[in-house]
């Protein structure tokens, strides 16, 4: 659900980013920091000393810092780069994603971390499937790249939204919590 981007195409893989300056919106953002450092921890790196993390205040600020060269790598949630591309603010090939996961027809956005629920939607068992479908489709059409660029039109499996598994998101946070 999020990615670690690099400006230079020649830099590949998590290891090459060790010791580099990495921009993030804030260290409390799930899609802009926590999921990426959790991936580092899972690969055996000490995320606290892996890079020089710079909190930049927002996802757009991270992309701007990457493009200007103020940071060498950056954390942003999925969909941000696609929005910039759709708006013409970014050209294809200007940024590359570290260790991108294969494309998935149910999540067509590029990502370098496992998928986590960001905005959960659940339906009670008594709600008619047609109502679930209408609400799901309406939400996917809200100014996002999924509605504009996805092959999921209309969403044919709306209950997939209800099948997110919350424990991995919680496990991602545990090793990263501040020690008291």
Tab-separated table of C-alpha atoms in Angstrom:
chain	number	residue	atom	x	y	z
A	1	UNK	CA	0.000	0.000	0.000
A	2	UNK	CA	2.978	2.235	-0.040
A	3	UNK	CA	6.274	2.576	-1.764
A	4	UNK	CA	9.810	3.689	-1.344
A	5	UNK	CA	10.809	5.780	-4.338
A	6	UNK	CA	14.155	6.826	-5.740
A	7	UNK	CA	14.944	9.516	-8.255
A	8	UNK	CA	17.936	7.746	-9.765
A	9	UNK	CA	17.054	4.713	-11.873
A	10	UNK	CA	20.475	3.185	-11.159
A	11	UNK	CA	19.693	2.675	-7.469
A	12	UNK	CA	17.921	-0.644	-6.928
A	13	UNK	CA	16.911	-2.599	-3.876
A	14	UNK	CA	16.627	-1.881	-0.180
A	15	UNK	CA	20.351	-2.444	0.563
A	16	UNK	CA	21.520	0.348	-1.723
A	17	UNK	CA	19.494	2.846	0.335
A	18	UNK	CA	21.384	2.142	3.546
A	19	UNK	CA	22.838	5.354	4.933
A	20	UNK	CA	21.056	7.583	2.426
A	21	UNK	CA	18.806	10.547	3.147
A	22	UNK	CA	15.194	9.408	2.943
A	23	UNK	CA	12.216	11.754	3.011
A	24	UNK	CA	8.933	10.812	4.636
A	25	UNK	CA	5.752	12.754	5.345
A	26	UNK	CA	6.043	12.004	9.100
A	27	UNK	CA	7.214	9.044	11.135
A	28	UNK	CA	3.661	8.432	12.361
A	29	UNK	CA	2.206	7.858	8.865
A	30	UNK	CA	1.298	4.235	8.143
A	31	UNK	CA	1.604	4.640	4.349
A	32	UNK	CA	4.405	7.167	4.489
A	33	UNK	CA	6.815	5.607	6.957
A	34	UNK	CA	5.708	2.713	9.161
A	35	UNK	CA	5.053	0.164	6.414
A	36	UNK	CA	8.413	0.856	4.769
A	37	UNK	CA	10.455	0.602	7.957
A	38	UNK	CA	8.540	-2.538	8.884
A	39	UNK	CA	9.699	-4.057	5.573
A	40	UNK	CA	13.266	-3.103	6.506
A	41	UNK	CA	12.874	-4.823	9.880
A	42	UNK	CA	11.473	-7.923	8.175
A	43	UNK	CA	14.532	-8.028	5.889
A	44	UNK	CA	16.844	-7.965	8.918
A	45	UNK	CA	17.856	-4.296	8.906
A	46	UNK	CA	17.748	-2.017	11.937
A	47	UNK	CA	15.277	0.557	10.654
A	48	UNK	CA	16.270	3.117	13.287
A	49	UNK	CA	19.824	3.403	11.947
A	50	UNK	CA	19.215	2.370	8.342
A	51	UNK	CA	18.841	5.866	6.868
A	52	UNK	CA	18.771	9.546	7.693
A	53	UNK	CA	14.985	10.017	7.754
A	54	UNK	CA	13.689	13.533	7.160
A	55	UNK	CA	10.090	14.365	8.015
A	56	UNK	CA	8.813	16.689	5.281
A	57	UNK	CA	5.185	17.156	6.339
A	58	UNK	CA	3.327	15.515	3.460
A	59	UNK	CA	3.488	13.058	0.587
A	60	UNK	CA	3.693	15.817	-2.042
A	61	UNK	CA	6.610	17.365	-0.155
A	62	UNK	CA	8.456	14.038	-0.359
A	63	UNK	CA	8.036	13.858	-4.126
A	64	UNK	CA	9.122	17.484	-4.502
A	65	UNK	CA	12.214	16.815	-2.378
A	66	UNK	CA	13.061	13.758	-4.478
A	67	UNK	CA	12.760	15.710	-7.707
A	68	UNK	CA	14.838	18.614	-6.408
A	69	UNK	CA	17.530	16.287	-5.045
A	70	UNK	CA	17.032	17.334	-1.420
A	71	UNK	CA	16.583	13.653	-0.514
A	72	UNK	CA	17.904	10.518	-2.196
A	73	UNK	CA	14.910	8.295	-1.448
A	74	UNK	CA	11.375	8.889	-0.266
A	75	UNK	CA	8.420	7.153	1.329
A	76	UNK	CA	4.947	7.846	-0.036
A	77	UNK	CA	1.683	5.970	0.111
A	78	UNK	CA	0.310	4.285	-2.967
A	79	UNK	CA	-1.551	6.483	-5.396
A	80	UNK	CA	0.422	9.675	-4.819
A	81	UNK	CA	2.861	9.170	-7.696
A	82	UNK	CA	0.027	8.003	-9.937
A	83	UNK	CA	-1.875	11.210	-9.119
A	84	UNK	CA	1.184	13.308	-10.001
A	85	UNK	CA	1.527	11.427	-13.294
A	86	UNK	CA	-2.174	11.908	-14.103
A	87	UNK	CA	-1.883	15.653	-13.378
A	88	UNK	CA	1.241	15.998	-15.526
A	89	UNK	CA	3.337	17.101	-12.525
A	90	UNK	CA	5.619	14.094	-13.012
A	91	UNK	CA	6.818	12.366	-16.152
A	92	UNK	CA	7.010	8.576	-16.487
A	93	UNK	CA	10.453	7.315	-15.521
A	94	UNK	CA	11.395	10.256	-13.288
A	95	UNK	CA	11.034	8.098	-10.187
A	96	UNK	CA	11.454	4.400	-9.663
A	97	UNK	CA	10.016	2.239	-6.937
A	98	UNK	CA	12.217	-0.010	-4.846
A	99	UNK	CA	11.360	-3.686	-5.193
A	100	UNK	CA	7.885	-3.164	-6.644
A	101	UNK	CA	5.413	-5.970	-6.098
A	102	UNK	CA	3.827	-7.545	-9.174
A	103	UNK	CA	0.706	-5.854	-10.507
A	104	UNK	CA	-2.518	-7.066	-8.939
A	105	UNK	CA	-5.879	-6.670	-10.669
A	106	UNK	CA	-7.500	-5.817	-7.319
A	107	UNK	CA	-4.851	-3.264	-6.378
A	108	UNK	CA	-3.429	-1.740	-9.560
A	109	UNK	CA	-1.190	0.845	-7.847
A	110	UNK	CA	2.559	0.323	-7.609
A	111	UNK	CA	3.765	-0.609	-4.122
A	112	UNK	CA	6.883	-1.929	-2.441
A	113	UNK	CA	5.297	-3.065	0.803
A	114	UNK	CA	2.663	-5.643	1.553
A	115	UNK	CA	-0.895	-4.335	1.418
A	116	UNK	CA	-2.512	-2.923	4.534
A	117	UNK	CA	-5.974	-1.512	5.096
A	118	UNK	CA	-5.879	2.254	5.128
A	119	UNK	CA	-9.533	3.136	4.906
A	120	UNK	CA	-11.613	0.206	6.055
A	121	UNK	CA	-15.131	-0.397	4.830
A	122	UNK	CA	-17.298	-3.113	6.281
A	123	UNK	CA	-20.888	-4.119	5.665
A	124	UNK	CA	-23.245	-5.863	8.033
A	125	UNK	CA	-24.516	-9.231	6.797
A	126	UNK	CA	-28.086	-7.925	6.351
A	127	UNK	CA	-27.051	-5.150	3.909
A	128	UNK	CA	-28.050	-6.093	0.351
A	129	UNK	CA	-25.155	-6.795	-2.028
A	130	UNK	CA	-26.435	-4.136	-4.438
A	131	UNK	CA	-26.147	-1.471	-1.713
A	132	UNK	CA	-22.612	-2.624	-0.901
A	133	UNK	CA	-21.739	-2.439	-4.589
A	134	UNK	CA	-23.184	1.095	-4.955
A	135	UNK	CA	-21.345	2.425	-1.878
A	136	UNK	CA	-18.062	0.742	-2.905
A	137	UNK	CA	-18.271	2.161	-6.426
A	138	UNK	CA	-19.127	5.635	-5.134
A	139	UNK	CA	-16.110	5.604	-2.797
A	140	UNK	CA	-13.774	4.449	-5.568
A	141	UNK	CA	-14.905	7.359	-7.750
A	142	UNK	CA	-13.873	10.051	-5.239
A	143	UNK	CA	-11.048	11.972	-6.940
A	144	UNK	CA	-8.668	9.038	-6.826
A	145	UNK	CA	-6.570	7.281	-9.405
A	146	UNK	CA	-8.425	4.019	-8.912
A	147	UNK	CA	-11.565	5.493	-10.403
A	148	UNK	CA	-9.706	7.121	-13.301
A	149	UNK	CA	-7.104	4.511	-14.156
A	150	UNK	CA	-8.337	1.191	-12.864
A	151	UNK	CA	-9.693	-1.753	-14.754
A	152	UNK	CA	-12.086	-2.303	-11.829
A	153	UNK	CA	-15.069	-0.613	-13.392
A	154	UNK	CA	-17.515	-1.405	-11.940
A	155	UNK	CA	-16.075	-3.183	-8.925
A	156	UNK	CA	-17.150	-6.767	-9.379
A	157	UNK	CA	-16.065	-8.081	-5.977
A	158	UNK	CA	-17.032	-5.382	-3.457
A	159	UNK	CA	-16.706	-7.722	-0.491
A	160	UNK	CA	-12.944	-7.735	-1.059
A	161	UNK	CA	-12.988	-4.466	0.859
A	162	UNK	CA	-14.291	-6.440	3.841
A	163	UNK	CA	-11.584	-9.097	3.572
A	164	UNK	CA	-8.643	-6.979	4.770
A	165	UNK	CA	-6.688	-8.570	7.527
A	166	UNK	CA	-6.000	-5.988	10.259
A	167	UNK	CA	-3.429	-7.936	12.336
A	168	UNK	CA	-0.532	-7.388	9.866
A	169	UNK	CA	-1.016	-3.626	10.129
A	170	UNK	CA	-0.911	-3.867	13.902
A	171	UNK	CA	2.135	-6.148	13.853
A	172	UNK	CA	3.896	-3.597	11.653
A	173	UNK	CA	3.487	-0.981	14.354
A	174	UNK	CA	4.632	-3.001	17.375
A	175	UNK	CA	8.414	-3.105	16.795
A	176	UNK	CA	8.394	0.535	15.784
A	177	UNK	CA	6.664	1.991	18.813
A	178	UNK	CA	8.724	4.299	21.004
A	179	UNK	CA	10.224	2.672	24.082
A	180	UNK	CA	9.003	4.176	27.359
